[in-house]
XYZ file of C-alpha atoms in Angstrom:
124
model
C -19.726 15.409 2.847
C -17.569 12.557 2.942
C -15.440 11.489 5.731
C -11.705 12.312 5.584
C -10.554 9.951 8.144
C -8.583 6.718 8.135
C -10.521 4.274 10.225
C -9.045 1.143 11.677
C -11.181 -0.950 9.305
C -8.894 0.253 6.402
C -5.651 -0.868 8.064
C -3.779 -4.146 8.401
C -3.214 -4.303 12.105
C -2.508 -7.931 13.223
C 0.389 -10.076 12.356
C -1.948 -12.820 11.041
C -3.154 -10.202 8.595
C 0.213 -9.512 7.354
C 1.146 -13.130 7.233
C -2.038 -13.963 5.051
C -0.974 -11.633 2.552
C 2.669 -12.753 2.550
C 1.530 -16.473 2.162
C -1.165 -15.832 -0.477
C 0.063 -13.082 -2.612
C -2.109 -12.973 -5.616
C -1.136 -9.448 -7.124
C 2.057 -7.546 -6.804
C 3.630 -4.517 -8.330
C 6.931 -2.855 -7.731
C 9.198 -0.014 -8.349
C 12.705 0.406 -7.200
C 11.491 2.202 -4.243
C 8.377 0.159 -3.382
C 6.910 -3.115 -3.398
C 3.195 -3.585 -3.141
C 1.774 -7.078 -2.363
C -1.767 -7.807 -2.304
C -4.302 -10.766 -1.826
C -8.130 -10.545 -1.959
C -10.042 -10.069 1.371
C -13.599 -11.050 2.274
C -14.410 -7.592 3.315
C -15.954 -5.027 0.928
C -13.163 -2.597 1.164
C -9.362 -2.438 0.679
C -7.020 -2.317 3.664
C -3.183 -1.251 3.782
C -0.276 -2.217 6.081
C 3.360 -1.115 6.091
C 6.553 -2.755 6.336
C 9.027 -0.089 6.603
C 12.530 -1.241 8.171
C 15.045 1.100 9.725
C 17.607 -0.555 7.653
C 16.158 0.753 4.482
C 14.850 4.213 5.597
C 17.290 5.286 8.417
C 15.391 8.303 9.877
C 12.128 7.842 11.819
C 10.896 11.129 10.474
C 11.367 10.032 6.913
C 9.628 6.685 7.506
C 6.597 8.458 9.201
C 6.575 11.101 6.344
C 6.571 8.545 3.599
C 3.804 6.518 5.514
C 1.598 9.567 5.746
C 1.957 10.367 1.961
C 1.222 6.582 0.972
C -1.806 6.531 3.514
C -3.182 9.792 2.019
C -3.047 8.445 -1.527
C -4.506 5.297 -0.479
C -7.350 7.095 1.258
C -8.027 9.253 -1.692
C -8.236 6.174 -4.149
C -9.761 3.497 -1.939
C -13.228 3.976 -3.538
C -11.467 2.763 -6.731
C -9.711 -0.202 -5.434
C -11.122 -3.650 -5.160
C -11.424 -5.518 -1.724
C -7.671 -6.318 -1.335
C -5.452 -6.541 1.718
C -2.182 -4.513 0.529
C 1.231 -4.569 2.141
C 3.489 -1.768 1.215
C 7.209 -2.601 1.468
C 9.727 0.130 1.399
C 13.186 -0.180 -0.309
C 16.155 1.911 0.183
C 15.688 4.326 -2.914
C 12.409 5.434 -1.206
C 14.352 7.409 1.351
C 15.841 9.828 -1.081
C 12.375 10.572 -2.977
C 10.623 13.810 -2.241
C 7.006 14.144 -1.589
C 5.727 14.720 -5.013
C 7.748 11.876 -6.388
C 6.090 9.589 -3.687
C 2.491 10.971 -4.642
C 3.345 10.204 -8.337
C 4.557 6.792 -7.672
C 1.460 5.784 -5.583
C -0.814 7.237 -8.336
C 0.797 4.943 -10.744
C 1.109 1.810 -8.607
C -2.376 1.540 -7.143
C -4.132 1.657 -10.520
C -1.481 -1.030 -11.725
C -2.526 -3.113 -8.815
C -6.176 -2.793 -9.668
C -5.570 -3.700 -13.247
C -3.595 -6.813 -12.324
C -6.350 -7.937 -9.990
C -9.033 -7.539 -12.677
C -6.813 -9.280 -15.191
C -6.342 -12.078 -12.722
C -10.095 -12.219 -12.023
C -10.901 -12.465 -15.545
C -8.801 -15.465 -15.947
C -10.385 -17.294 -12.995
């Protein structure tokens, strides 16, 4: 049986981790509600971090709900992703999306991130 947890090693926790992604973006994918930035890491697993401002999603309950949904989608598909540090940035339209729409959006954006990474790796 596989673990259903979300351990600390799969999260971007320190400001320098976020800065490294922002300074060295190698892959990005976007939607009107979300922007995903990623850069390769030296670990053997992907990690994720969130930048959700109160300005874009007013209610804390909505910010937390959205992060839970995205985190769960990431957890379910992490075995398919290359070793990337991913920063998820929320935009205003995300506040009006329902749970199923966010799930579908992440099911589309994470494989797109993987495709772009593989495409970039082939060029190098």
